[in-house]
């Protein structure tokens, strides 16, 4: 099963992708997580990506596409995968299509998690990320057991630089301009499925299972 998660930043793609990956036993591939790991490790890619991420801009396609295509060739992707945060532009979607076409494959589902911009601003303001393992929480909707401490690894939680209000609006503008056109792109391919992302996390997940099958 090859799945793409679509939706605005903060719509809940990562939250749902983790649950889907666990249920269907497929790898969860998040380009945002890959970039953040590179930044943490001080790699050249991380240094380049950070300059764009901090401004709420997309990392250029040429730094993203090869990275994902290489990742999809790894052994664990043979039985499928869930892509979270990729593709984010039409050229990225075309490059993914070309790579899949070469092996006679295609995307099975593009799940669009729909959340209006007004809700996004409060979601992102309350999101907290673990500096150790990258796990994501929310001050109100997904709190940790002990305040400010990751449930999984015990490290400190932070507000991501790109979740600060001034950057969130820029990311939303970038989403509408560059990523939203993918909804039509995948609709035309007949694989688009829309889910109401304003529901509780568990209800969103139930709706997604309804689409993918139990
Ligand atoms: P994305 O991967 O699309 O950027 P996340 O999955 O990180 O979004 O979710 C953004 C924030 O909103 C996180 O803090 C997460 O805990 C919270 N969240 C996710 N889904 C829901 C939901 N259905 N209702 C309320 N909060 C949610
Ligand atoms: P995310 O964690 O998916 O919200 O991604 C965080 C940031 O990483 C984005 O705002 C972009 O700057 C960058 N990024 C992640 N995925 C991509 C992508 N597919 N194309 C371009 N930039 C990306």
Short mmCIF file of C-alpha atoms and ligand atoms in Angstrom, two decimals, residues 9-10 13 30-33 35-36 49 52-54 56-61 64 68 84-89 92 127 160 162 171, ligand 2:
data_model
loop_
_atom_site.label_atom_id
_atom_site.label_comp_id
_atom_site.label_asym_id
_atom_site.label_seq_id
_atom_site.Cartn_x
_atom_site.Cartn_y
_atom_site.Cartn_z
CA UNK A 9 1.17 22.31 7.82
CA UNK A 10 -0.30 21.35 11.20
CA UNK A 13 -0.53 14.49 8.71
CA UNK A 30 8.52 12.28 6.70
CA UNK A 31 10.73 14.67 4.73
CA UNK A 32 10.39 17.23 7.55
CA UNK A 33 11.76 14.63 10.03
CA UNK A 35 15.58 17.45 7.35
CA UNK A 36 15.34 17.98 11.12
CA UNK A 49 17.59 23.04 4.41
CA UNK A 52 14.64 27.72 3.97
CA UNK A 53 12.79 26.04 6.84
CA UNK A 54 13.44 28.90 9.27
CA UNK A 56 8.74 29.08 6.34
CA UNK A 57 9.79 28.37 2.75
CA UNK A 58 10.03 25.03 0.98
CA UNK A 59 13.43 23.43 0.54
CA UNK A 60 14.23 23.47 -3.22
CA UNK A 61 12.92 20.46 -5.18
CA UNK A 64 14.24 16.81 -1.83
CA UNK A 68 13.02 10.55 -1.31
CA UNK A 84 4.24 12.56 5.00
CA UNK A 85 5.20 16.02 3.73
CA UNK A 86 6.20 14.82 0.27
CA UNK A 87 5.34 15.68 -2.46
CA UNK A 88 4.77 19.35 -1.71
CA UNK A 89 5.03 20.77 -5.24
CA UNK A 92 7.99 16.76 -6.76
CA UNK A 127 2.53 21.83 19.04
CA UNK A 160 9.69 24.48 16.71
CA UNK A 162 8.95 27.30 12.22
CA UNK A 171 3.96 28.47 5.67
P1 LIG B 2 7.05 19.41 8.02
O1 LIG B 2 7.68 18.78 9.20
O2 LIG B 2 6.52 18.42 7.02
O3 LIG B 2 6.04 20.47 8.40
O4 LIG B 2 8.23 20.17 7.24
C1 LIG B 2 8.97 21.22 7.87
C2 LIG B 2 9.68 22.04 6.79
O5 LIG B 2 10.62 21.21 6.08
C3 LIG B 2 8.80 22.64 5.71
O6 LIG B 2 8.20 23.88 6.09
C4 LIG B 2 9.81 22.82 4.57
O7 LIG B 2 10.64 23.94 4.78
C5 LIG B 2 10.68 21.56 4.71
N1 LIG B 2 10.13 20.45 3.89
C6 LIG B 2 9.63 19.27 4.36
N2 LIG B 2 9.24 18.49 3.34
C7 LIG B 2 9.48 19.21 2.21
C8 LIG B 2 9.26 18.97 0.81
N3 LIG B 2 8.71 17.83 0.37
N4 LIG B 2 9.64 19.93 -0.06
C9 LIG B 2 10.19 21.08 0.36
N5 LIG B 2 10.40 21.38 1.64
C10 LIG B 2 10.06 20.46 2.57
#
